[in-house]
Short mmCIF file of C-alpha atoms and ligand atoms in Angstrom, two decimals:
data_model
loop_
_atom_site.label_atom_id
_atom_site.label_comp_id
_atom_site.label_asym_id
_atom_site.label_seq_id
_atom_site.Cartn_x
_atom_site.Cartn_y
_atom_site.Cartn_z
CA UNK A 1290 257.37 -32.50 155.32
CA UNK A 1291 254.68 -29.85 154.91
CA UNK A 1292 253.25 -28.56 158.21
CA UNK A 1293 251.08 -25.51 158.35
CA UNK A 1294 250.07 -23.69 161.52
CA UNK A 1295 247.41 -21.08 160.88
CA UNK A 1296 246.40 -18.28 163.23
CA UNK A 1297 243.13 -16.41 163.35
CA UNK A 1298 244.02 -12.72 163.09
CA UNK A 1299 240.79 -10.82 163.72
CA UNK A 1300 238.85 -13.17 161.44
CA UNK A 1301 241.60 -13.67 158.82
CA UNK A 1302 243.41 -16.99 158.65
CA UNK A 1303 247.17 -16.33 158.39
CA UNK A 1304 249.91 -18.91 158.27
CA UNK A 1305 252.57 -18.42 160.95
CA UNK A 1306 254.99 -20.62 158.97
CA UNK A 1307 257.59 -20.25 156.25
CA UNK A 1308 256.75 -21.05 152.63
CA UNK A 1309 259.55 -23.10 151.08
CA UNK A 1310 259.48 -25.18 147.89
CA UNK A 1311 255.73 -24.59 147.49
CA UNK A 1312 254.91 -25.87 151.01
CA UNK A 1313 254.34 -24.44 154.43
CA UNK A 1314 257.16 -25.35 156.82
CA UNK A 1315 257.25 -24.69 160.57
CA UNK A 1316 260.22 -24.24 162.91
CA UNK A 1317 260.69 -25.66 166.40
CA UNK A 1318 261.14 -22.11 167.74
CA UNK A 1319 258.83 -19.13 167.34
CA UNK A 1320 258.81 -15.39 168.03
CA UNK A 1321 255.93 -13.24 169.23
CA UNK A 1322 254.29 -10.79 166.88
CA UNK A 1323 252.23 -8.09 168.64
CA UNK A 1324 249.92 -5.34 167.40
CA UNK A 1325 251.10 -1.75 167.85
CA UNK A 1326 247.42 -0.79 168.13
CA UNK A 1327 247.26 -2.48 171.55
CA UNK A 1328 250.60 -3.87 172.61
CA UNK A 1329 249.03 -6.51 174.87
CA UNK A 1330 247.37 -7.99 171.76
CA UNK A 1331 249.54 -10.91 170.60
CA UNK A 1332 248.75 -11.62 166.96
CA UNK A 1333 250.85 -14.71 166.38
CA UNK A 1334 253.75 -16.91 167.37
CA UNK A 1335 255.65 -16.89 164.10
CA UNK A 1336 258.13 -19.55 162.94
CA UNK A 1337 261.66 -18.45 163.83
CA UNK A 1338 263.90 -19.56 160.98
CA UNK A 1339 267.62 -20.15 161.29
CA UNK A 1340 270.49 -21.56 159.27
CA UNK A 1341 268.56 -24.74 158.45
CA UNK A 1342 265.54 -22.96 157.00
CA UNK A 1343 267.82 -20.60 155.07
CA UNK A 1344 269.65 -23.54 153.50
CA UNK A 1345 266.41 -25.32 152.70
CA UNK A 1346 264.95 -22.19 151.03
CA UNK A 1347 268.05 -21.50 148.92
CA UNK A 1348 268.13 -25.17 147.83
CA UNK A 1349 264.48 -24.96 146.76
CA UNK A 1350 265.11 -21.70 144.89
CA UNK A 1351 268.17 -23.16 143.17
CA UNK A 1352 266.29 -26.22 141.94
CA UNK A 1353 263.33 -24.13 140.73
CA UNK A 1354 265.66 -21.69 138.94
CA UNK A 1355 266.39 -24.33 136.28
CA UNK A 1356 262.85 -24.34 134.95
CA UNK A 1357 261.74 -20.78 135.79
CA UNK A 1358 264.74 -19.18 134.09
CA UNK A 1359 263.96 -21.13 130.90
CA UNK A 1360 260.39 -19.84 130.59
CA UNK A 1361 259.84 -17.00 128.14
CA UNK A 1362 259.26 -13.61 129.68
CA UNK A 1363 255.68 -13.81 128.34
CA UNK A 1364 255.11 -17.05 130.26
CA UNK A 1365 256.52 -15.57 133.48
CA UNK A 1366 254.45 -12.46 132.91
CA UNK A 1367 251.28 -14.57 133.02
CA UNK A 1368 252.11 -15.75 136.54
CA UNK A 1369 252.83 -12.16 137.63
CA UNK A 1370 249.53 -10.93 136.21
CA UNK A 1371 247.65 -13.76 137.95
CA UNK A 1372 249.24 -12.80 141.23
CA UNK A 1373 248.40 -9.11 140.66
CA UNK A 1374 244.74 -10.04 140.05
CA UNK A 1375 244.65 -12.09 143.26
CA UNK A 1376 246.13 -9.19 145.25
CA UNK A 1377 243.45 -6.88 143.84
CA UNK A 1378 240.75 -9.36 144.84
CA UNK A 1379 242.11 -9.54 148.41
CA UNK A 1380 243.05 -5.92 149.08
CA UNK A 1381 240.70 -5.46 152.05
CA UNK A 1382 241.92 -8.58 153.82
CA UNK A 1383 245.61 -7.78 153.31
CA UNK A 1384 245.08 -4.14 154.33
CA UNK A 1385 243.34 -5.20 157.53
CA UNK A 1386 246.07 -7.61 158.60
CA UNK A 1387 248.84 -5.14 157.68
CA UNK A 1388 247.06 -2.44 159.71
CA UNK A 1389 246.88 -4.69 162.79
CA UNK A 1390 250.47 -5.82 162.32
CA UNK A 1391 252.27 -2.51 161.78
CA UNK A 1392 249.59 0.16 162.41
CA UNK A 1393 249.68 1.97 159.08
CA UNK A 1394 246.30 3.62 158.44
CA UNK A 1395 243.89 0.99 157.13
CA UNK A 1396 242.22 3.35 154.66
CA UNK A 1397 245.51 4.35 153.11
CA UNK A 1398 246.56 0.69 152.94
CA UNK A 1399 243.30 -0.23 151.23
CA UNK A 1400 243.21 2.66 148.75
CA UNK A 1401 246.87 3.17 147.97
CA UNK A 1402 249.51 0.90 149.47
CA UNK A 1403 248.26 -2.65 148.91
CA UNK A 1404 246.95 -1.94 145.36
CA UNK A 1405 250.48 -0.69 144.62
CA UNK A 1406 251.62 -4.27 145.34
CA UNK A 1407 249.41 -5.47 142.48
CA UNK A 1408 250.71 -2.65 140.28
CA UNK A 1409 254.28 -3.75 140.99
CA UNK A 1410 253.63 -7.27 139.63
CA UNK A 1411 251.62 -5.99 136.66
CA UNK A 1412 254.18 -3.35 135.74
CA UNK A 1413 257.08 -5.81 135.77
CA UNK A 1414 255.09 -8.49 133.96
CA UNK A 1415 254.61 -5.98 131.17
CA UNK A 1416 258.10 -4.48 131.22
CA UNK A 1417 259.84 -7.84 131.00
CA UNK A 1418 257.51 -9.14 128.30
CA UNK A 1419 257.94 -6.00 126.18
CA UNK A 1420 261.67 -5.64 126.65
CA UNK A 1421 263.44 -4.96 123.38
CA UNK A 1422 267.09 -5.87 123.38
CA UNK A 1423 269.45 -3.12 122.27
CA UNK A 1424 270.94 -3.82 118.82
CA UNK A 1425 273.50 -1.86 116.80
CA UNK A 1426 276.30 -2.32 114.30
CA UNK A 1427 279.92 -1.38 114.80
CA UNK A 1428 283.37 -2.58 113.74
CA UNK A 1429 281.86 -4.95 111.20
CA UNK A 1430 279.74 -6.81 113.76
CA UNK A 1431 276.05 -6.85 114.65
CA UNK A 1432 275.81 -6.37 118.44
CA UNK A 1433 272.92 -7.43 120.62
CA UNK A 1434 272.56 -7.04 124.40
CA UNK A 1435 270.93 -10.10 125.96
CA UNK A 1436 269.76 -10.66 129.51
CA UNK A 1437 270.47 -13.84 131.46
CA UNK A 1438 268.51 -14.52 134.65
CA UNK A 1439 271.05 -14.24 137.49
CA UNK A 1440 269.94 -17.01 139.87
CA UNK A 1441 268.42 -17.42 143.35
CA UNK A 1442 267.78 -13.96 144.82
CA UNK A 1443 267.45 -12.99 148.48
CA UNK A 1444 265.19 -10.05 149.28
CA UNK A 1445 265.27 -8.58 152.79
CA UNK A 1446 262.71 -5.94 153.71
CA UNK A 1447 261.94 -3.60 156.65
CA UNK A 1448 258.87 -3.34 158.89
CA UNK A 1449 257.38 -0.19 157.36
CA UNK A 1450 255.03 -0.96 154.42
CA UNK A 1451 256.26 -4.59 154.26
CA UNK A 1452 253.80 -5.76 151.60
CA UNK A 1453 254.42 -2.91 149.18
CA UNK A 1454 258.19 -2.80 149.67
CA UNK A 1455 258.53 -6.58 149.28
CA UNK A 1456 256.47 -6.73 146.10
CA UNK A 1457 258.45 -3.78 144.69
CA UNK A 1458 261.58 -5.95 144.79
CA UNK A 1459 260.19 -9.43 144.23
CA UNK A 1460 258.30 -8.45 141.04
CA UNK A 1461 261.34 -7.45 138.95
CA UNK A 1462 263.42 -10.33 140.31
CA UNK A 1463 260.78 -12.86 139.26
CA UNK A 1464 260.10 -11.09 135.95
CA UNK A 1465 263.81 -11.23 135.13
CA UNK A 1466 263.74 -15.02 135.56
CA UNK A 1467 265.22 -15.30 139.05
CA UNK A 1468 263.77 -17.33 141.89
CA UNK A 1469 263.20 -15.51 145.17
CA UNK A 1470 263.63 -16.02 148.90
CA UNK A 1471 261.85 -13.20 150.74
CA UNK A 1472 262.73 -12.38 154.37
CA UNK A 1473 260.37 -9.77 155.83
CA UNK A 1474 261.06 -7.93 159.08
CA UNK A 1475 260.28 -9.62 162.38
CA UNK A 1476 258.13 -6.69 163.59
CA UNK A 1477 255.57 -7.05 160.75
CA UNK A 1478 255.75 -10.54 159.24
CA UNK A 1479 252.09 -11.29 158.45
CA UNK A 1480 251.19 -9.61 155.15
CA UNK A 1481 254.04 -11.38 153.33
CA UNK A 1482 252.68 -14.67 154.63
CA UNK A 1483 249.29 -13.77 153.09
CA UNK A 1484 251.14 -13.05 149.84
CA UNK A 1485 252.42 -16.65 149.84
CA UNK A 1486 248.83 -17.96 150.01
CA UNK A 1487 248.20 -16.00 146.80
CA UNK A 1488 251.43 -17.29 145.23
CA UNK A 1489 250.11 -20.80 145.87
CA UNK A 1490 246.70 -19.92 144.38
CA UNK A 1491 248.41 -18.43 141.32
CA UNK A 1492 250.12 -21.85 140.95
CA UNK A 1493 253.70 -20.63 140.80
CA UNK A 1494 255.97 -23.65 140.37
CA UNK A 1495 257.30 -24.85 143.77
CA UNK A 1496 260.47 -23.08 144.87
CA UNK A 1497 260.10 -20.08 142.57
CA UNK A 1498 258.86 -17.75 145.33
CA UNK A 1499 259.78 -18.63 148.93
CA UNK A 1500 259.31 -16.92 152.28
CA UNK A 1501 261.32 -17.37 155.45
CA UNK A 1502 260.40 -15.72 158.73
CA UNK A 1503 262.72 -14.82 161.56
CA UNK A 1504 265.32 -12.43 162.89
CA UNK A 1505 267.81 -10.54 160.76
CA UNK A 1506 270.91 -11.67 162.62
CA UNK A 1507 269.77 -15.32 162.41
CA UNK A 1508 267.97 -16.41 159.24
CA UNK A 1509 268.66 -13.08 157.48
CA UNK A 1510 272.42 -13.35 157.99
CA UNK A 1511 272.38 -17.02 156.92
CA UNK A 1512 270.55 -16.20 153.69
CA UNK A 1513 272.77 -13.34 152.59
CA UNK A 1514 275.93 -15.40 153.25
CA UNK A 1515 274.87 -18.42 151.19
CA UNK A 1516 277.23 -18.63 148.17
CA UNK A 1517 274.47 -20.10 145.97
CA UNK A 1518 272.58 -16.80 146.13
CA UNK A 1519 273.36 -14.66 143.05
CA UNK A 1520 271.57 -11.39 143.89
CA UNK A 1521 270.70 -9.65 147.16
CA UNK A 1522 268.26 -6.79 147.38
CA UNK A 1523 267.82 -5.02 150.68
CA UNK A 1524 265.68 -2.23 152.08
CA UNK A 1525 266.36 -1.09 155.63
CA UNK A 1526 268.78 0.89 157.76
CA UNK A 1527 272.29 1.93 156.71
CA UNK A 1528 273.74 -0.10 159.62
CA UNK A 1529 272.22 -3.36 158.32
CA UNK A 1530 273.04 -2.31 154.74
CA UNK A 1531 276.73 -2.33 155.69
CA UNK A 1532 276.49 -5.85 157.16
CA UNK A 1533 274.69 -7.18 154.10
CA UNK A 1534 277.19 -5.43 151.83
CA UNK A 1535 280.03 -7.23 153.64
CA UNK A 1536 278.31 -10.60 153.17
CA UNK A 1537 277.65 -9.85 149.49
CA UNK A 1538 281.27 -8.83 148.96
CA UNK A 1539 282.54 -12.12 150.40
CA UNK A 1540 280.62 -14.04 147.73
CA UNK A 1541 281.08 -11.39 145.02
CA UNK A 1542 277.33 -11.03 144.70
CA UNK A 1543 275.81 -7.80 143.33
CA UNK A 1544 273.46 -6.18 145.82
CA UNK A 1545 271.23 -3.14 145.97
CA UNK A 1546 270.43 -1.30 149.15
CA UNK A 1547 267.58 1.17 149.64
CA UNK A 1548 268.43 2.75 152.98
CA UNK A 1549 267.43 5.53 155.32
CA UNK A 1550 266.68 9.14 154.49
CA UNK A 1551 266.91 12.60 155.99
CA UNK A 1552 265.36 14.56 153.14
CA UNK A 1553 265.13 18.34 153.05
CA UNK A 1554 261.71 19.99 152.64
CA UNK A 1555 262.61 23.36 151.07
CA UNK A 1556 260.22 26.30 151.00
CA UNK A 1557 261.13 29.40 148.97
CA UNK A 1558 259.44 32.78 149.45
CA UNK A 1559 257.94 32.54 145.95
CA UNK A 1560 256.10 29.27 146.82
CA UNK A 1561 252.41 28.74 147.49
CA UNK A 1562 252.98 28.84 151.26
CA UNK A 1563 249.62 27.35 152.15
CA UNK A 1564 250.21 24.32 149.89
CA UNK A 1565 253.75 23.97 151.24
CA UNK A 1566 252.59 24.10 154.87
CA UNK A 1567 249.89 21.48 154.27
CA UNK A 1568 252.32 19.17 152.51
CA UNK A 1569 254.91 19.66 155.25
CA UNK A 1570 252.30 18.50 157.81
CA UNK A 1571 251.93 15.31 155.72
CA UNK A 1572 255.48 14.41 156.83
CA UNK A 1573 253.86 13.34 160.14
CA UNK A 1574 251.68 10.76 158.35
CA UNK A 1575 252.42 7.14 159.24
CA UNK A 1576 253.93 8.62 162.41
CA UNK A 1577 256.88 9.79 160.32
CA UNK A 1578 258.02 6.22 159.67
CA UNK A 1579 258.64 6.98 156.00
CA UNK A 1580 262.14 6.88 154.53
CA UNK A 1581 261.25 9.38 151.79
CA UNK A 1582 259.82 12.02 154.14
CA UNK A 1583 261.27 15.53 154.06
CA UNK A 1584 262.10 15.78 157.75
CA UNK A 1585 264.31 18.87 157.62
CA UNK A 1586 262.16 21.93 156.92
CA UNK A 1587 264.36 24.58 155.27
CA UNK A 1588 262.41 27.81 154.90
CA UNK A 1589 263.45 31.14 153.35
CA UNK A 1590 263.99 33.60 156.22
CA UNK A 1591 261.57 36.25 154.89
CA UNK A 1592 258.58 33.85 155.09
CA UNK A 1593 259.62 31.74 158.07
CA UNK A 1594 257.19 33.25 160.59
CA UNK A 1595 254.21 33.11 158.20
CA UNK A 1596 255.08 29.54 157.19
CA UNK A 1597 255.39 28.50 160.85
CA UNK A 1598 251.87 29.76 161.62
CA UNK A 1599 250.39 27.93 158.60
CA UNK A 1600 252.35 24.78 159.34
CA UNK A 1601 251.28 24.72 162.99
CA UNK A 1602 247.64 25.17 161.92
CA UNK A 1603 247.96 22.30 159.44
CA UNK A 1604 249.61 20.10 162.08
CA UNK A 1605 246.74 20.75 164.51
CA UNK A 1606 244.40 19.09 161.98
CA UNK A 1607 246.12 15.75 162.64
CA UNK A 1608 244.17 13.18 164.66
CA UNK A 1609 246.10 10.61 166.68
CA UNK A 1610 244.04 7.46 166.96
CA UNK A 1611 243.30 3.88 166.08
CA UNK A 1612 244.63 3.18 162.57
CA UNK A 1613 241.46 1.28 161.67
CA UNK A 1614 239.33 4.44 161.95
CA UNK A 1615 239.11 6.72 158.94
CA UNK A 1616 239.28 9.92 161.03
CA UNK A 1617 242.76 8.97 162.27
CA UNK A 1618 245.71 10.55 160.50
CA UNK A 1619 248.56 9.63 162.86
CA UNK A 1620 249.06 6.01 163.79
CA UNK A 1621 250.96 4.56 166.75
CA UNK A 1622 254.65 3.75 166.25
CA UNK A 1623 255.54 0.17 165.39
CA UNK A 1624 257.08 -1.04 168.68
CA UNK A 1625 257.83 0.14 172.24
CA UNK A 1626 261.58 -0.08 171.47
CA UNK A 1627 261.11 2.21 168.50
CA UNK A 1628 259.06 4.68 170.58
CA UNK A 1629 261.88 4.75 173.13
CA UNK A 1630 264.41 5.34 170.32
CA UNK A 1631 262.41 8.26 168.90
CA UNK A 1632 261.94 9.80 172.35
CA UNK A 1633 265.64 9.41 173.14
CA UNK A 1634 266.47 11.48 170.04
CA UNK A 1635 264.18 14.27 171.25
CA UNK A 1636 265.47 14.19 174.82
CA UNK A 1637 269.08 14.29 173.61
CA UNK A 1638 268.15 17.27 171.40
CA UNK A 1639 266.72 19.09 174.47
CA UNK A 1640 269.86 18.37 176.47
CA UNK A 1641 271.99 19.61 173.60
CA UNK A 1642 270.12 22.94 173.60
CA UNK A 1643 267.87 22.47 170.54
CA UNK A 1644 264.50 24.19 170.99
CA UNK A 1645 261.33 22.06 170.91
CA UNK A 1646 258.55 24.20 169.35
CA UNK A 1647 255.77 21.69 169.93
CA UNK A 1648 255.30 18.01 170.74
CA UNK A 1649 258.37 16.36 172.17
CA UNK A 1650 256.78 13.54 174.14
CA UNK A 1651 254.83 10.33 173.90
CA UNK A 1652 251.12 11.07 173.73
CA UNK A 1653 249.43 10.97 177.12
CA UNK A 1654 246.58 8.77 175.80
CA UNK A 1655 248.99 5.86 175.98
CA UNK A 1656 249.47 3.20 173.30
CA UNK A 1657 252.49 3.88 171.10
CA UNK A 1658 251.66 7.36 169.84
CA UNK A 1659 254.26 10.09 169.77
CA UNK A 1660 253.17 13.70 169.42
CA UNK A 1661 254.01 15.48 166.16
CA UNK A 1662 257.18 17.32 167.09
CA UNK A 1663 259.01 20.32 165.65
CA UNK A 1664 262.53 21.25 166.73
CA UNK A 1665 264.69 24.33 165.99
CA UNK A 1666 268.21 22.98 166.17
CA UNK A 1667 271.04 24.89 167.82
CA UNK A 1668 273.12 24.30 164.71
CA UNK A 1669 273.19 22.27 161.53
CA UNK A 1670 275.47 19.81 163.31
CA UNK A 1671 272.79 18.82 165.84
CA UNK A 1672 272.21 15.07 165.92
CA UNK A 1673 268.50 15.50 165.22
CA UNK A 1674 269.38 17.29 161.94
CA UNK A 1675 272.08 14.89 160.83
CA UNK A 1676 270.54 11.48 161.73
CA UNK A 1677 267.35 9.74 160.70
CA UNK A 1678 264.80 9.62 163.56
CA UNK A 1679 262.13 7.66 161.64
CA UNK A 1680 259.35 9.10 163.74
CA UNK A 1681 257.07 12.19 163.80
CA UNK A 1682 259.96 14.56 164.46
CA UNK A 1683 260.82 17.41 162.09
CA UNK A 1684 263.41 20.16 162.37
CA UNK A 1685 263.13 23.72 161.05
CA UNK A 1686 265.97 25.91 159.82
CA UNK A 1687 266.02 29.02 157.65
CA UNK A 1688 268.14 30.26 154.76
CA UNK A 1689 268.66 33.63 153.13
CA UNK A 1690 269.40 32.67 149.53
CA UNK A 1691 269.36 29.72 147.14
CA UNK A 1692 273.05 28.92 147.56
CA UNK A 1693 272.64 28.58 151.34
CA UNK A 1694 269.49 26.50 150.85
CA UNK A 1695 271.37 24.05 148.62
CA UNK A 1696 274.30 23.88 151.01
CA UNK A 1697 272.01 23.02 153.93
CA UNK A 1698 270.01 20.55 151.85
CA UNK A 1699 273.16 18.65 150.83
CA UNK A 1700 274.79 18.78 154.26
CA UNK A 1701 273.90 15.33 155.65
CA UNK A 1702 275.39 11.95 154.75
CA UNK A 1703 272.00 10.85 153.34
CA UNK A 1704 270.65 11.45 149.84
CA UNK A 1705 267.36 9.64 149.34
CA UNK A 1706 264.81 12.36 148.54
CA UNK A 1707 264.26 16.10 148.48
CA UNK A 1708 261.05 18.12 148.34
CA UNK A 1709 261.03 21.71 147.07
CA UNK A 1710 258.26 24.31 147.05
CA UNK A 1711 258.84 27.14 144.57
CA UNK A 1712 256.90 28.78 141.74
CA UNK A 1713 260.04 29.68 139.78
CA UNK A 1714 260.72 27.23 136.96
CA UNK A 1715 264.39 28.03 136.46
CA UNK A 1716 264.94 27.64 140.21
CA UNK A 1717 263.20 24.25 140.04
CA UNK A 1718 265.59 23.17 137.26
CA UNK A 1719 268.66 24.53 139.08
CA UNK A 1720 267.70 22.69 142.27
CA UNK A 1721 267.04 19.51 140.32
CA UNK A 1722 270.63 19.68 139.12
CA UNK A 1723 272.20 20.77 142.42
CA UNK A 1724 270.49 18.58 145.04
CA UNK A 1725 272.13 15.30 146.02
CA UNK A 1726 269.15 12.93 146.19
CA UNK A 1727 267.77 9.91 144.33
CA UNK A 1728 264.33 11.51 143.92
CA UNK A 1729 263.49 15.22 143.90
CA UNK A 1730 259.87 16.37 144.05
CA UNK A 1731 258.97 19.94 143.14
CA UNK A 1732 255.61 21.12 144.60
CA UNK A 1733 254.49 17.54 145.23
CA UNK A 1734 255.41 14.40 147.17
CA UNK A 1735 255.29 10.60 146.75
CA UNK A 1736 254.16 10.68 143.11
CA UNK A 1737 255.94 7.70 141.57
CA UNK A 1738 256.35 6.36 138.07
CA UNK A 1739 257.44 2.72 138.38
CA UNK A 1740 259.65 2.96 135.30
CA UNK A 1741 261.79 5.74 136.84
CA UNK A 1742 265.03 4.86 138.67
CA UNK A 1743 264.68 4.71 142.45
CA UNK A 1744 267.39 4.67 145.09
CA UNK A 1745 269.63 6.86 147.19
CA UNK A 1746 272.93 8.71 147.10
CA UNK A 1747 275.41 8.74 149.99
CA UNK A 1748 274.43 6.45 152.87
CA UNK A 1749 270.85 6.28 151.51
CA UNK A 1750 271.72 3.42 149.25
CA UNK A 1751 273.62 1.62 146.55
CA UNK A 1752 272.22 0.89 143.10
CA UNK A 1753 268.92 1.72 141.50
CA UNK A 1754 265.69 -0.22 141.13
CA UNK A 1755 262.60 0.72 139.12
CA UNK A 1756 261.78 0.00 135.47
CA UNK A 1757 264.57 -1.46 133.34
CA UNK A 1758 267.11 -0.46 136.01
CA UNK A 1759 265.74 -3.21 138.24
CA UNK A 1760 265.56 -5.75 135.41
CA UNK A 1761 269.22 -4.99 134.61
CA UNK A 1762 270.19 -5.50 138.25
CA UNK A 1763 268.45 -8.86 138.49
CA UNK A 1764 270.06 -10.06 135.23
CA UNK A 1765 273.51 -10.82 133.95
CA UNK A 1766 273.85 -8.79 130.77
CA UNK A 1767 275.81 -10.20 127.87
CA UNK A 1768 276.79 -8.95 124.44
CA UNK A 1769 276.36 -11.12 121.35
CA UNK A 1770 278.60 -10.04 118.44
CA UNK A 1771 278.19 -11.59 115.00
CA UNK A 1772 280.63 -10.76 112.23
CA UNK A 1773 278.67 -9.26 109.36
CA UNK A 1774 278.14 -11.43 106.30
CA UNK A 1775 279.09 -14.69 108.06
CA UNK A 1776 275.65 -16.07 108.99
CA UNK A 1777 272.72 -16.60 106.65
CA UNK A 1778 269.15 -17.82 106.66
P1 NAD B 911 266.68 -2.84 159.70
O1 NAD B 911 267.90 -2.53 158.91
O2 NAD B 911 266.79 -2.94 161.17
O3 NAD B 911 266.02 -4.22 159.22
C1 NAD B 911 265.64 -4.42 157.88
C2 NAD B 911 265.62 -5.91 157.59
O4 NAD B 911 266.95 -6.42 157.67
C3 NAD B 911 264.78 -6.75 158.55
O5 NAD B 911 264.10 -7.75 157.82
C4 NAD B 911 265.83 -7.38 159.44
O6 NAD B 911 265.41 -8.60 160.02
C5 NAD B 911 266.95 -7.61 158.44
N1 NAD B 911 268.30 -7.78 159.02
C6 NAD B 911 268.80 -7.23 160.15
N2 NAD B 911 270.08 -7.64 160.34
C7 NAD B 911 270.39 -8.44 159.29
C8 NAD B 911 271.56 -9.16 158.92
N3 NAD B 911 272.67 -9.12 159.65
N4 NAD B 911 271.53 -9.89 157.79
C9 NAD B 911 270.41 -9.94 157.02
N5 NAD B 911 269.27 -9.29 157.33
C10 NAD B 911 269.26 -8.54 158.45
O7 NAD B 911 265.60 -1.72 159.28
P2 NAD B 911 264.17 -1.50 159.88
O8 NAD B 911 264.29 -0.87 161.22
O9 NAD B 911 263.35 -2.71 159.70
O10 NAD B 911 263.59 -0.40 158.84
C11 NAD B 911 263.73 0.96 158.99
C12 NAD B 911 264.82 1.48 158.06
O11 NAD B 911 264.50 1.17 156.70
C13 NAD B 911 264.91 3.00 158.09
O12 NAD B 911 266.27 3.38 158.08
C14 NAD B 911 264.23 3.42 156.80
O13 NAD B 911 264.61 4.69 156.30
C15 NAD B 911 264.65 2.32 155.88
N6 NAD B 911 263.77 2.25 154.71
C16 NAD B 911 264.28 2.62 153.48
C17 NAD B 911 263.47 2.61 152.35
C18 NAD B 911 263.99 3.01 151.00
O14 NAD B 911 263.31 2.77 150.00
N7 NAD B 911 265.16 3.62 150.91
C19 NAD B 911 262.13 2.20 152.47
C20 NAD B 911 261.65 1.84 153.73
C21 NAD B 911 262.49 1.86 154.84
#
């Protein structure tokens, strides 16, 4: 039976319930969702799903798959475009709630992050509708590659940029003809609930796009273990990626995992040092809670001192403050537990003998801010170099030549992104070939083409999403072979 329970979040009505089979559904138990802007500010008691809600959602998605998978990609594309239009019409509202819920800067959410959610649906609506199947002749047969929708798909997302990251995965899954059960993170559950209001307004058939709220080890684990689920797509930490991979393996279900990063930010002596220093200071944006950030500064020895001065100057321009205000550039961290985790990294680095150049503590103004921090590690083996902190903590190391730079860059278990500043084109090409990373940016950062493959090497992930790579993942591909001269008409 449909039961909605709506909460007033600073003037915006948000459902604190799941969305299953086209209806709002509550749970007997709830969990507290608080605002990182003022931790005493409770935003909502959100429905805490478990095995029952997981089963219910997969059943709804399985029933809806019958009809949704039979629609033409043009018909599905119309729903995706309608949803994209509704997101565009509601950007300010979604940005405001997301800002309160996870403290990303409201202006950046409004101008960049939430509109990207609309772009995700539009891009996949178009890609799927314009897909041309590969056809060729060989061995006396005409061959055609066809896509079959795979089935109910579980999508599990993390607390940083929940709206954008969820839409990035849900759009291709839906476009490919799958039905979706989305499970956002328990630290920032609200924007995905707003998305379900828009799904309802766009009149998606019931059960095509479902949302369940709750903890990862409860409803999340139940969803990824359900044998009726035919695809799992996950973004989050490597530790959870392993657990989800085990569950997927038990049911022989393909899964993709977009995991953590520890990207190098490489600065060569021939680079525009001022531009490099300013971009390096951008790594503190969103309080460093960005998987793609280049958190290991690797600087050519001959320019290290000059770069350090420019970088420190650029860092001093940052303003820690309330994420709703446009002057703020560094937001609070998501949660007191996360603040403690980030600080523990820094304190262990100190104990280990790594040198803290600046920062290195929670900001004295209170709230959940952590000061932008720069550390010179004792060695490349230091924990703070080798492990993802996911906070405003960078390390700086130097190199003497390109070979050493590449060795350092490729020396962690991660391989999500790399950023390089150089003015030498052949060096840019050589580094592109030599660096072990899913995305390499030369003299820029975060520029994304949605048709390009996206994912990580090493413990940064399995599989690729983006463009046709995502549509392939969410489909079962088959080959049709017709003997030449045997069919007519
Ligand atoms: P997390 O792994 O703790 O949680 C991610 C999601 O998994 C949450 O929804 C959580 O509830 C769920 N979950 C936890 N245990 C589960 C289980 N046993 N079964 C099913 N679901 C489970 O990650 P987080 O702390 O929310 O996010 C931060 C991490 O995400 C960082 O490592 C960051 O680098 C990574 N990240 C990666 C990308 C990328 O594109 N590669 C993007 C954003 C964030």
